[in-house]
Amino acid sequence: MKSSLQLLFTNSGRMGSQTNFNRCTDYKLQFERVYSVPGDMAMLNSTLVSPEVFNFTAIPYNITWYDSKTGQEMSNQTGRILVRGETLWFLNATLNDTGEYVSIVRTPTQCYKQATRMVVNQTVAGECGRPVKARQTLTKGVTDKLSCPLKDFMNTLDSYNITSSIKWYRGCVPIVDETGKYSYMDRNKLKIDGVQDQNNSSYTCTLTFTLGGITGSVSETIEAWVTEEYDLVPQVHEPANEIIKAAIGSNFTKRCLVFVPCVGRMPFVDMIWLVKGDFIFTTNPSDRVYTSEERVWSQEVAPKGVWMERLLMISELREEDFNINYTCRAYSARGLPEGYFTLLPADPNILLPIGLVLCGVKVLFISSFIIYYLFKVDIVLWFRRAFPVLYTNKDLDGKLYDAYVAYPLPCAAGYSKDVEAFSIQTLPQVLEQSCSYKLFIPGRDCLPGQSIVDSVEENIQASRRLLLIYTASSFTSKRHTSSTSSNNNNIISKNIYEDTRQQLECVAAMHRALLEGSLKVVLVELEEITPAQLALFPESVRHLRTKQGAVCWWKYQRPTQRWRTCLRRREHEEKDGQDTDFSPSLSPSFRFWKEIRYHMPVRGKRVVHPERTALLNL
């Protein structure tokens, strides 16, 4: 009676379980089987906890495992069964564990189920490998590798923070790492250097770990086949994980270039462009973003293989196309290598603006230099007139005269009535009357009875400038006469005698200008000097003329005129008794007089104390 009731409750429990199963969305039996052998650990994973089934990150759920043979819920059994969420572990598999196991995922509103089949096979006597083997090929003559199929086990154990170790065997013989041609790499791979025919064999990888207080292992066996026809992992040459800049609005093209080392067969490789994780399959140019057809060509020299090319084309770049990665991925059985590039907006073309600015600065500098060179005198005179407060008041320096006028006096070598008229009449008329300068002119301002030496020394000392007025004959006549006299037993002409004052003026001026630097000498050249005439000038005058130049009256006359034109016109006006305005050559705005004024002292208004001697001298 008791056994009959127990059987009744058992059957009713199974019927209830079946009823619950039938209410769930059925995802059928998983295609992949789980294979094991007695004594190994086995792992069953449910694929229901995924975004394709429901939003498991936002919706609460629980998962339960059932044995489809008994309909009973799977629960932890020490040393035998361990349930951890979507994973069902068999810690010590037996032949009786073969069967289907159902995972049920329940949410507040839904229910999902899926079956997973596990097959436990008895090991073959005399064989060290597993009955069910994976097949992998090795390429003869190259370095190749085998991949252990236990990668999912490793990842799951890593998520538990459980350490594991792997061991490789060839047949029944353990393979020691870094021994002979074999070496372990990437945790789950066995590298074999220089594959040969004798590498045709079975290889077993065994993963050892501790779970649920039980130390166990799981193994997979690989049947390796050596072949001379091979294709290796594709090599993505372009794009090379680079940054590319392009202008917005422009069209853009980038190629994906892949080389596949292979011999004897065409590799099955597909090249696909991805943008933001989306595949680009279209080859229609009417689309803004599209790709070209795949182009393939062979390489017959070592290394042998095939090149593959596919272009990514964008007809018009927009703002949303920038700052993202564009990836070219090569899909093959050997791996999924990829390369990418990041598209950034092109930098502003600053070369043109910089070039224009530099050219503008250069033109401005050259123009300013030319303008300053041509109008230097006018600019300086205007600046002095506009900003007199920037210049020191020279009336407080103790000097009596603005300039000392040195010229050949009557009976002196190089004397000329025109030079005397220019020095005594024209020069004061412009500089003193029109420009308010104070001049010391020998022959006009000398004190009667004063010695020549004292007069020259005192008045040059009391002057801020020295105007040395000369013509071609001012220095050459005396030298020519002296030379002639020397050749004629020092007989000096009765009509020409040595001008002591002129000598003193020249020596004192040159000494202060060239040696002491206390006096500025302005050379005033009234007529053009030839190189032959210049060679007869005193060396100090030639040196000063080369160093600072001379103010040339003759340069500002018309070609048909000489410097005497002004004086003759002056004489004619005086004879006619007419009182007229200055002629252009006697106007202070005439170029010659501007240059004289440029060299003359500045009539400033700034008072500088003796201890403050900073001057602005243009």
Coordinates of C-alpha atoms in Angstrom, one line a residue:
M1 CA 0.0 0.0 0.0
K2 CA 2.8 2.4 0.9
S3 CA 4.8 1.7 -2.2
S4 CA 1.7 2.4 -4.3
L5 CA 1.2 5.8 -2.7
Q6 CA 4.8 6.7 -3.2
L7 CA 4.6 5.8 -6.9
L8 CA 1.4 7.9 -7.2
F9 CA 3.1 11.0 -5.7
T10 CA 6.2 10.5 -7.9
N11 CA 4.1 10.3 -11.0
S12 CA 2.0 13.3 -10.0
G13 CA 5.3 15.3 -9.4
R14 CA 6.5 14.4 -12.9
M15 CA 3.2 15.5 -14.4
G16 CA 3.5 18.8 -12.5
S17 CA 7.0 19.4 -13.8
Q18 CA 5.9 18.6 -17.3
T19 CA 3.0 21.0 -16.9
N20 CA 5.4 23.8 -15.8
F21 CA 7.8 22.9 -18.7
N22 CA 5.0 23.2 -21.2
R23 CA 4.2 26.7 -20.1
C24 CA 7.7 28.0 -21.0
T25 CA 8.9 29.2 -24.3
D26 CA 10.9 26.2 -25.6
Y27 CA 14.3 26.9 -27.2
K28 CA 14.7 23.2 -28.0
L29 CA 17.8 21.1 -27.6
Q30 CA 21.2 22.8 -28.0
F31 CA 23.0 21.8 -31.1
E32 CA 26.3 21.4 -29.4
R33 CA 26.8 18.3 -27.2
V34 CA 28.9 18.0 -24.1
Y35 CA 31.2 15.0 -24.2
S36 CA 33.0 13.6 -21.2
V37 CA 34.4 10.4 -19.8
P38 CA 34.0 8.7 -16.4
G39 CA 36.0 10.6 -13.7
D40 CA 36.3 13.9 -15.6
M41 CA 34.5 17.1 -14.7
A42 CA 31.8 18.3 -17.1
M43 CA 30.2 21.7 -17.6
L44 CA 26.8 22.5 -19.1
N45 CA 26.0 26.1 -19.9
S46 CA 22.6 27.5 -20.6
T47 CA 22.4 30.1 -23.4
L48 CA 19.0 31.5 -22.2
V49 CA 20.6 34.3 -20.2
S50 CA 21.3 36.5 -23.2
P51 CA 20.0 39.7 -24.7
E52 CA 18.4 37.7 -27.5
V53 CA 16.1 36.0 -25.0
F54 CA 15.3 38.8 -22.6
N55 CA 16.8 41.9 -21.0
F56 CA 18.6 40.1 -18.2
T57 CA 20.3 43.3 -17.0
A58 CA 17.0 45.0 -16.1
I59 CA 14.6 42.2 -15.5
P60 CA 15.0 40.0 -12.4
Y61 CA 15.2 36.2 -13.0
N62 CA 16.1 32.9 -11.5
I63 CA 17.4 29.7 -13.2
T64 CA 16.7 26.1 -12.3
W65 CA 18.2 22.9 -13.8
Y66 CA 16.2 19.7 -14.2
D67 CA 17.0 16.2 -15.1
S68 CA 14.7 15.3 -18.0
K69 CA 14.9 11.6 -17.1
T70 CA 13.5 12.1 -13.6
G71 CA 11.9 15.5 -13.9
Q72 CA 13.6 16.4 -10.6
E73 CA 15.3 19.7 -10.0
M74 CA 19.1 19.5 -9.9
S75 CA 20.6 20.6 -6.6
N76 CA 24.1 20.6 -5.1
Q77 CA 25.5 17.2 -4.2
T78 CA 28.8 17.2 -2.4
G79 CA 31.5 15.7 -4.7
R80 CA 29.0 15.2 -7.5
I81 CA 26.8 18.1 -8.6
L82 CA 27.3 21.9 -8.4
V83 CA 24.8 24.4 -9.7
R84 CA 26.1 27.9 -10.2
G85 CA 23.5 30.0 -12.0
E86 CA 23.4 29.2 -15.7
T87 CA 26.1 26.6 -15.3
L88 CA 25.6 23.0 -14.2
W89 CA 28.8 21.2 -13.1
F90 CA 29.4 17.4 -12.8
L91 CA 32.4 17.1 -10.5
N92 CA 32.8 13.4 -11.2
A93 CA 31.0 12.2 -14.3
T94 CA 29.7 8.7 -14.6
L95 CA 28.2 6.7 -17.5
N96 CA 24.8 7.1 -15.9
D97 CA 25.0 10.9 -16.2
T98 CA 24.4 10.6 -20.0
G99 CA 21.2 12.3 -20.9
E100 CA 19.4 15.7 -21.4
Y101 CA 19.3 18.4 -18.8
V102 CA 16.8 21.2 -19.0
S103 CA 17.4 24.8 -17.8
I104 CA 14.4 26.9 -16.8
V105 CA 14.7 30.7 -16.6
R106 CA 11.8 32.4 -14.9
T107 CA 11.1 36.1 -14.9
P108 CA 8.1 37.9 -13.2
T109 CA 6.1 37.5 -16.5
Q110 CA 7.9 34.9 -18.7
C111 CA 9.4 31.5 -18.6
Y112 CA 12.0 30.0 -21.0
K113 CA 13.4 26.5 -21.2
Q114 CA 16.3 24.8 -23.1
A115 CA 17.7 21.3 -23.1
T116 CA 21.4 20.4 -23.2
R117 CA 22.6 16.9 -24.0
M118 CA 25.6 15.4 -22.2
V119 CA 27.3 12.2 -23.5
V120 CA 29.6 10.2 -21.2
N121 CA 31.7 7.7 -23.2
Q122 CA 33.8 4.9 -21.8
T123 CA 37.5 5.3 -22.6
V124 CA 39.0 2.9 -25.1
A125 CA 41.4 0.4 -23.5
G126 CA 45.0 1.1 -24.4
E127 CA 44.3 4.7 -25.6
C128 CA 45.3 7.7 -23.6
G129 CA 43.1 10.2 -25.5
R130 CA 39.4 10.7 -25.4
P131 CA 37.0 8.8 -27.6
V132 CA 35.6 11.9 -29.2
K133 CA 38.4 13.9 -30.9
A134 CA 38.6 17.3 -32.5
R135 CA 40.4 17.6 -35.8
Q136 CA 43.0 20.3 -36.6
T137 CA 45.5 20.7 -39.4
L138 CA 49.2 21.5 -39.1
T139 CA 51.1 23.1 -42.0
K140 CA 54.3 21.3 -43.1
G141 CA 57.5 23.2 -43.0
V142 CA 56.3 26.2 -40.9
T143 CA 55.7 27.0 -37.3
D144 CA 52.1 26.2 -36.5
K145 CA 50.0 25.7 -33.4
L146 CA 47.1 23.6 -31.9
S147 CA 44.3 25.2 -29.9
C148 CA 42.9 23.5 -26.9
P149 CA 39.1 23.3 -27.1
L150 CA 38.8 24.0 -23.3
K151 CA 38.8 27.8 -23.7
D152 CA 35.2 28.0 -22.3
F153 CA 36.2 26.2 -19.2
M154 CA 39.1 28.6 -18.6
N155 CA 36.8 31.7 -19.1
T156 CA 34.2 30.3 -16.7
L157 CA 36.8 29.5 -14.0
D158 CA 38.3 32.9 -14.5
S159 CA 34.9 34.5 -13.7
Y160 CA 35.0 32.4 -10.5
N161 CA 38.5 33.7 -9.7
I162 CA 39.6 30.0 -9.7
T163 CA 43.1 29.3 -11.0
S164 CA 43.8 26.4 -13.4
S165 CA 46.7 24.8 -15.1
I166 CA 47.0 23.1 -18.4
K167 CA 49.1 20.1 -19.5
W168 CA 49.7 18.8 -23.0
Y169 CA 50.3 15.2 -24.1
R170 CA 51.3 13.7 -27.3
G171 CA 49.7 10.3 -27.2
C172 CA 50.5 9.2 -23.7
V173 CA 53.7 11.1 -23.4
P174 CA 53.6 14.5 -21.5
I175 CA 55.0 17.5 -23.4
V176 CA 57.3 19.7 -21.3
D177 CA 57.1 23.4 -22.1
E178 CA 60.0 24.8 -24.0
T179 CA 61.3 21.4 -24.8
G180 CA 62.3 20.4 -28.4
K181 CA 59.9 21.9 -30.9
Y182 CA 57.1 22.4 -28.4
S183 CA 56.2 25.4 -26.3
Y184 CA 53.0 26.5 -24.5
M185 CA 51.5 29.9 -25.5
D186 CA 48.4 31.9 -24.8
R187 CA 47.4 29.5 -22.0
N188 CA 45.4 27.2 -24.4
K189 CA 47.8 26.8 -27.4
L190 CA 50.7 24.5 -28.2
K191 CA 53.2 25.9 -30.7
I192 CA 55.1 23.4 -32.9
D193 CA 58.3 24.7 -34.6
G194 CA 59.1 23.3 -38.1
V195 CA 56.1 20.9 -38.5
Q196 CA 57.0 17.6 -40.2
D197 CA 55.1 14.5 -41.2
Q198 CA 55.9 12.8 -37.8
N199 CA 53.7 15.4 -36.1
N200 CA 50.7 13.5 -37.4
S201 CA 49.5 12.3 -34.0
S202 CA 46.9 12.8 -31.3
Y203 CA 47.4 15.6 -28.7
T204 CA 45.5 15.9 -25.5
C205 CA 45.2 19.0 -23.3
T206 CA 44.2 18.5 -19.7
L207 CA 42.9 21.3 -17.5
T208 CA 43.3 20.8 -13.7
F209 CA 41.5 23.0 -11.1
T210 CA 39.7 22.8 -7.8
L211 CA 35.9 23.4 -7.6
G212 CA 33.4 22.8 -4.9
G213 CA 36.1 21.4 -2.7
I214 CA 37.0 18.8 -5.3
T215 CA 40.2 18.8 -7.3
G216 CA 39.5 17.4 -10.8
S217 CA 40.3 17.8 -14.4
V218 CA 38.8 17.9 -17.9
S219 CA 40.5 16.8 -21.1
E220 CA 40.1 17.2 -24.8
T221 CA 41.9 15.2 -27.5
I222 CA 42.9 16.7 -30.9
E223 CA 43.7 14.6 -34.0
A224 CA 46.4 16.6 -35.8
W225 CA 46.9 16.2 -39.6
V226 CA 50.0 17.5 -41.4
T227 CA 49.3 19.0 -44.8
E228 CA 51.4 20.8 -47.4
E229 CA 48.5 22.8 -48.6
Y230 CA 47.9 25.6 -46.1
D231 CA 46.6 29.0 -45.5
L232 CA 47.8 30.9 -42.5
V233 CA 46.4 33.8 -40.4
P234 CA 45.6 36.8 -42.6
Q235 CA 47.8 39.8 -42.2
V236 CA 46.0 43.2 -42.2
H237 CA 48.5 45.7 -43.7
E238 CA 46.1 48.6 -44.1
P239 CA 44.6 50.3 -42.2
A240 CA 47.4 50.2 -39.6
N241 CA 45.6 51.4 -36.5
E242 CA 46.3 55.0 -37.5
I243 CA 44.8 58.4 -37.4
I244 CA 43.7 60.1 -40.6
K245 CA 42.6 63.7 -41.1
A246 CA 40.3 64.9 -43.8
A247 CA 38.3 68.0 -44.5
I248 CA 34.6 68.0 -43.9
G249 CA 32.6 68.0 -47.1
S250 CA 35.3 66.2 -49.1
N251 CA 35.1 62.7 -50.5
F252 CA 37.2 60.0 -48.8
T253 CA 38.6 56.7 -49.8
K254 CA 40.6 54.2 -47.7
R255 CA 41.6 50.7 -48.7
C256 CA 41.7 47.5 -46.6
L257 CA 44.8 45.6 -47.7
V258 CA 45.2 42.0 -46.5
F259 CA 47.8 39.4 -47.3
V260 CA 47.1 35.7 -46.7
P261 CA 50.1 33.4 -46.7
C262 CA 48.9 30.2 -48.5
V263 CA 50.1 27.4 -50.7
G264 CA 48.1 25.0 -52.9
R265 CA 44.7 26.4 -52.2
M266 CA 42.7 29.6 -52.3
P267 CA 42.0 30.7 -48.7
F268 CA 38.5 31.3 -47.6
V269 CA 38.8 34.9 -46.3
D270 CA 36.1 37.5 -46.3
M271 CA 37.0 41.2 -45.8
I272 CA 34.3 43.4 -44.2
W273 CA 34.3 47.0 -43.2
L274 CA 32.7 47.9 -39.8
V275 CA 31.6 51.4 -38.7
K276 CA 30.3 51.8 -35.2
G277 CA 29.9 48.0 -35.0
D278 CA 27.7 47.9 -38.2
F279 CA 28.7 45.9 -41.2
I280 CA 29.0 47.8 -44.5
F281 CA 27.9 45.4 -47.3
T282 CA 26.6 47.9 -49.9
T283 CA 28.6 48.4 -53.0
N284 CA 26.2 50.9 -54.6
P285 CA 27.8 54.3 -55.3
S286 CA 24.5 56.0 -54.8
D287 CA 24.9 55.3 -51.1
R288 CA 26.9 57.9 -49.2
V289 CA 29.0 55.2 -47.5
Y290 CA 29.8 52.1 -49.6
T291 CA 32.6 49.6 -50.4
S292 CA 34.1 48.3 -53.5
E293 CA 34.1 44.7 -54.7
E294 CA 36.9 42.6 -53.3
R295 CA 40.0 42.4 -55.5
V296 CA 42.4 39.5 -55.3
W297 CA 45.8 38.8 -56.8
S298 CA 48.5 36.2 -56.2
Q299 CA 52.1 36.6 -55.1
E300 CA 54.3 33.9 -56.4
V301 CA 57.5 35.0 -54.8
A302 CA 58.3 34.2 -51.1
P303 CA 56.3 34.5 -49.0
K304 CA 53.7 33.0 -51.3
G305 CA 50.1 33.9 -50.9
V306 CA 47.3 36.2 -52.1
W307 CA 46.6 39.9 -51.6
M308 CA 43.1 41.0 -51.0
E309 CA 41.8 44.6 -51.3
R310 CA 38.5 46.3 -50.5
L311 CA 37.9 50.0 -50.6
L312 CA 35.8 52.0 -48.2
M313 CA 34.4 55.1 -49.9
I314 CA 32.5 58.1 -48.5
S315 CA 31.1 60.4 -51.1
E316 CA 30.8 63.4 -48.7
L317 CA 32.2 63.6 -45.2
R318 CA 29.8 64.9 -42.6
E319 CA 30.3 65.9 -39.0
E320 CA 29.0 62.5 -37.7
D321 CA 31.7 60.7 -39.7
F322 CA 34.5 62.1 -37.5
N323 CA 36.0 60.9 -34.2
I324 CA 35.0 57.3 -34.7
N325 CA 36.9 54.1 -35.6
Y326 CA 36.6 52.4 -39.0
T327 CA 37.6 48.8 -38.8
C328 CA 38.5 46.3 -41.5
R329 CA 38.2 42.7 -40.3
A330 CA 39.3 39.6 -42.1
Y331 CA 37.1 36.6 -41.4
S332 CA 38.9 33.3 -41.7
A333 CA 39.1 29.9 -39.9
R334 CA 42.6 30.9 -38.8
G335 CA 41.5 34.0 -36.9
L336 CA 39.8 37.4 -37.2
P337 CA 42.6 39.9 -37.5
E338 CA 41.6 43.5 -38.0
G339 CA 43.0 47.0 -38.5
Y340 CA 41.3 50.3 -38.0
F341 CA 41.8 54.0 -38.5
T342 CA 40.3 57.0 -36.7
L343 CA 39.0 59.8 -38.8
L344 CA 39.5 63.3 -37.5
P345 CA 38.8 66.7 -39.0
A346 CA 41.6 68.2 -40.9
D347 CA 43.6 70.9 -39.1
P348 CA 42.9 74.4 -40.4
N349 CA 45.2 75.3 -43.3
I350 CA 47.4 77.8 -41.4
L351 CA 50.2 77.7 -44.0
L352 CA 48.3 80.1 -46.3
P353 CA 47.5 82.6 -43.6
I354 CA 50.9 82.4 -42.1
G355 CA 52.4 82.8 -45.6
L356 CA 50.2 85.8 -46.3
V357 CA 51.1 87.3 -42.9
L358 CA 54.8 86.7 -43.4
C359 CA 54.7 88.1 -46.9
G360 CA 52.7 91.1 -45.6
V361 CA 55.2 91.7 -42.8
K362 CA 58.0 91.3 -45.3
V363 CA 56.4 93.8 -47.7
L364 CA 55.6 96.1 -44.9
F365 CA 59.2 95.9 -43.6
I366 CA 60.7 96.5 -47.0
S367 CA 58.2 99.3 -47.7
S368 CA 58.9 100.9 -44.3
F369 CA 62.6 100.6 -44.9
I370 CA 62.3 102.2 -48.4
I371 CA 60.0 104.9 -47.1
Y372 CA 62.3 105.6 -44.2
Y373 CA 65.3 105.6 -46.5
L374 CA 63.7 108.0 -48.9
F375 CA 61.9 110.2 -46.4
K376 CA 64.2 109.7 -43.4
V377 CA 65.0 113.4 -43.2
D378 CA 61.4 114.5 -43.5
I379 CA 60.2 111.9 -40.9
V380 CA 62.8 113.0 -38.4
L381 CA 62.2 116.7 -38.9
W382 CA 58.4 116.2 -38.5
F383 CA 59.0 114.1 -35.3
R384 CA 61.2 116.8 -33.9
R385 CA 58.6 119.5 -34.7
A386 CA 55.6 117.4 -33.4
F387 CA 57.2 116.2 -30.2
P388 CA 59.8 118.8 -29.0
V389 CA 59.2 117.7 -25.4
L390 CA 61.1 114.5 -26.1
Y391 CA 64.3 116.4 -26.8
T392 CA 66.5 118.2 -24.4
N393 CA 66.6 122.0 -24.4
K394 CA 70.1 122.7 -25.7
D395 CA 70.1 126.3 -24.5
L396 CA 71.1 124.9 -21.1
D397 CA 74.2 123.1 -22.3
G398 CA 76.5 126.2 -22.0
K399 CA 77.1 126.5 -25.8
L400 CA 76.8 129.9 -27.5
Y401 CA 76.4 128.7 -31.1
D402 CA 74.5 126.0 -32.9
A403 CA 77.1 125.7 -35.6
Y404 CA 80.6 127.0 -36.4
V405 CA 80.9 127.7 -40.2
A406 CA 84.3 126.9 -41.6
Y407 CA 85.1 128.0 -45.1
P408 CA 88.1 129.3 -47.1
L409 CA 88.6 133.0 -46.2
P410 CA 90.0 135.5 -48.7
C411 CA 93.6 135.0 -49.8
A412 CA 93.4 131.4 -48.5
A413 CA 94.0 128.4 -50.7
G414 CA 90.8 127.4 -52.4
Y415 CA 89.2 130.7 -51.7
S416 CA 86.1 131.6 -53.9
K417 CA 83.8 134.5 -53.9
D418 CA 80.9 132.2 -54.5
V419 CA 81.8 130.1 -51.4
E420 CA 82.2 133.3 -49.3
A421 CA 78.8 134.5 -50.5
F422 CA 77.2 131.2 -49.7
S423 CA 78.7 131.1 -46.2
I424 CA 78.1 134.8 -45.3
Q425 CA 74.8 135.5 -47.1
T426 CA 72.9 132.3 -48.1
L427 CA 73.6 130.2 -45.1
P428 CA 72.6 132.8 -42.5
Q429 CA 69.6 133.8 -44.6
V430 CA 68.1 130.3 -44.3
L431 CA 69.5 128.9 -41.0
E432 CA 69.4 132.1 -38.9
Q433 CA 66.5 134.1 -40.3
S434 CA 64.2 131.2 -41.3
C435 CA 65.2 128.5 -38.9
S436 CA 66.3 130.5 -35.9
Y437 CA 69.7 128.8 -35.6
K438 CA 72.7 130.8 -34.2
L439 CA 75.8 130.6 -36.3
F440 CA 79.4 131.7 -35.8
I441 CA 80.9 132.8 -39.1
P442 CA 84.6 133.8 -39.3
G443 CA 85.0 137.1 -41.1
R444 CA 81.7 138.2 -39.7
D445 CA 81.7 137.4 -36.0
C446 CA 85.4 137.5 -35.1
L447 CA 86.5 140.0 -32.5
P448 CA 89.0 142.6 -33.7
G449 CA 92.5 141.9 -32.5
Q450 CA 91.8 138.4 -31.2
S451 CA 94.4 135.8 -32.1
I452 CA 93.5 133.2 -34.7
V453 CA 94.3 130.3 -32.4
D454 CA 92.2 131.6 -29.5
S455 CA 89.3 132.5 -31.8
V456 CA 89.2 129.1 -33.5
E457 CA 89.6 127.2 -30.2
E458 CA 87.1 129.2 -28.2
N459 CA 84.4 129.4 -30.8
I460 CA 84.6 125.8 -31.9
Q461 CA 84.4 124.9 -28.2
A462 CA 81.3 127.1 -27.9
S463 CA 79.5 125.5 -30.9
R464 CA 77.4 122.3 -31.1
R465 CA 78.2 121.6 -34.7
L466 CA 80.8 122.5 -37.3
L467 CA 79.8 123.1 -40.9
L468 CA 82.8 122.4 -43.1
I469 CA 82.0 124.1 -46.4
Y470 CA 84.3 123.2 -49.3
T471 CA 84.5 122.9 -53.1
A472 CA 86.8 120.8 -55.3
S473 CA 89.6 123.5 -54.9
S474 CA 89.3 124.1 -51.2
F475 CA 91.9 121.5 -50.3
T476 CA 93.5 120.7 -53.7
S477 CA 94.9 124.2 -54.6
K478 CA 97.1 124.3 -51.5
R479 CA 98.4 120.8 -52.0
H480 CA 99.0 121.4 -55.7
T481 CA 100.8 124.7 -54.9
S482 CA 102.9 123.0 -52.1
S483 CA 103.8 120.2 -54.4
T484 CA 104.9 122.6 -57.1
S485 CA 106.8 124.7 -54.6
S486 CA 108.6 121.7 -53.3
N487 CA 109.7 120.7 -56.7
N488 CA 110.9 124.2 -57.3
N489 CA 113.2 124.5 -54.3
N490 CA 110.3 125.6 -51.9
I491 CA 109.5 128.7 -53.9
I492 CA 105.9 129.7 -52.8
S493 CA 103.6 131.6 -55.1
K494 CA 103.2 135.2 -54.2
N495 CA 99.5 135.3 -54.8
I496 CA 98.6 132.3 -52.6
Y497 CA 99.8 131.8 -49.0
E498 CA 99.0 129.2 -46.4
D499 CA 95.7 129.8 -44.5
T500 CA 96.6 129.2 -40.8
R501 CA 92.9 129.6 -39.7
Q502 CA 91.7 127.1 -42.2
Q503 CA 94.3 124.6 -41.0
L504 CA 93.4 125.2 -37.4
E505 CA 89.7 124.8 -38.1
C506 CA 90.2 121.5 -39.9
V507 CA 92.6 120.0 -37.4
A508 CA 90.5 121.0 -34.4
A509 CA 87.3 119.8 -36.0
M510 CA 88.7 116.4 -37.0
H511 CA 90.3 115.9 -33.7
R512 CA 87.1 116.5 -31.8
A513 CA 85.0 114.5 -34.3
L514 CA 87.2 111.5 -34.9
L515 CA 89.2 111.1 -31.7
E516 CA 87.2 112.7 -28.9
G517 CA 83.7 112.3 -30.4
S518 CA 82.7 115.5 -28.7
L519 CA 81.8 117.4 -31.9
K520 CA 79.7 116.5 -34.9
V521 CA 81.2 117.8 -38.2
V522 CA 78.8 118.3 -41.1
L523 CA 80.5 118.3 -44.5
V524 CA 78.8 120.7 -46.9
E525 CA 79.9 120.0 -50.5
L526 CA 79.1 122.8 -52.9
E527 CA 80.2 121.2 -56.2
E528 CA 80.8 117.7 -57.4
I529 CA 84.1 116.1 -56.5
T530 CA 85.9 113.8 -58.8
P531 CA 87.9 110.7 -57.5
A532 CA 91.1 112.4 -58.6
Q533 CA 90.2 115.6 -56.7
L534 CA 89.1 113.6 -53.7
A535 CA 92.5 111.8 -53.5
L536 CA 94.1 115.2 -52.8
F537 CA 91.8 115.8 -49.8
P538 CA 93.3 115.4 -46.3
E539 CA 93.0 111.9 -45.1
S540 CA 90.8 112.9 -42.1
V541 CA 88.3 114.6 -44.4
R542 CA 88.2 111.6 -46.7
H543 CA 87.6 109.3 -43.8
L544 CA 84.8 111.4 -42.4
R545 CA 83.2 111.7 -45.8
T546 CA 83.3 107.9 -46.2
K547 CA 82.0 107.3 -42.7
Q548 CA 79.0 109.7 -42.6
G549 CA 78.7 111.2 -46.1
A550 CA 78.3 114.9 -47.0
V551 CA 75.4 117.2 -47.7
C552 CA 75.8 118.0 -51.4
W553 CA 74.4 121.3 -52.7
W554 CA 75.1 120.3 -56.3
K555 CA 72.9 117.2 -56.2
Y556 CA 69.7 119.3 -55.8
Q557 CA 70.4 121.7 -58.8
R558 CA 69.1 121.1 -62.3
P559 CA 71.7 119.3 -64.6
T560 CA 72.3 122.5 -66.5
Q561 CA 72.9 124.5 -63.3
R562 CA 75.6 124.6 -60.7
W563 CA 75.4 125.7 -57.1
R564 CA 76.2 129.3 -58.2
T565 CA 72.7 129.7 -59.8
C566 CA 71.1 130.7 -56.5
L567 CA 73.7 133.3 -55.8
R568 CA 73.5 134.8 -59.3
R569 CA 69.7 134.9 -59.0
R570 CA 70.2 136.6 -55.7
E571 CA 72.5 139.2 -57.2
H572 CA 70.0 140.0 -60.0
E573 CA 67.2 140.4 -57.5
E574 CA 69.3 142.8 -55.4
K575 CA 70.2 144.8 -58.5
D576 CA 66.6 145.0 -59.5
G577 CA 65.7 146.2 -55.9
Q578 CA 62.8 143.8 -55.7
D579 CA 61.7 142.3 -52.4
T580 CA 60.4 138.9 -53.3
D581 CA 59.9 135.6 -51.5
F582 CA 62.8 133.1 -51.3
S583 CA 63.5 131.1 -54.4
P584 CA 62.9 127.3 -54.0
S585 CA 66.6 126.8 -53.3
L586 CA 66.5 129.3 -50.4
S587 CA 63.3 127.9 -48.8
P588 CA 63.8 125.8 -45.6
S589 CA 61.6 123.1 -47.2
F590 CA 64.1 122.7 -50.0
R591 CA 65.7 119.2 -49.8
F592 CA 69.3 120.6 -49.3
W593 CA 68.2 122.7 -46.3
K594 CA 66.2 119.8 -44.8
E595 CA 69.4 117.8 -44.8
I596 CA 71.3 120.6 -43.1
R597 CA 68.5 121.0 -40.5
Y598 CA 68.6 117.2 -40.0
H599 CA 72.3 117.4 -38.9
M600 CA 71.8 120.5 -36.9
P601 CA 71.0 120.4 -33.1
V602 CA 67.4 119.7 -32.1
R603 CA 65.6 122.6 -30.6
G604 CA 63.9 120.6 -27.8
K605 CA 61.9 121.8 -24.8
R606 CA 62.7 119.1 -22.2
V607 CA 64.8 120.1 -19.3
V608 CA 67.2 117.4 -18.2
H609 CA 69.1 117.6 -14.9
P610 CA 72.8 116.9 -15.0
E611 CA 72.3 113.4 -13.4
R612 CA 69.8 112.5 -16.1
T613 CA 71.5 112.4 -19.4
A614 CA 69.4 110.0 -21.4
L615 CA 68.9 111.7 -24.8
L616 CA 66.7 110.8 -27.8
N617 CA 68.8 111.4 -30.9
L618 CA 67.3 110.7 -34.2

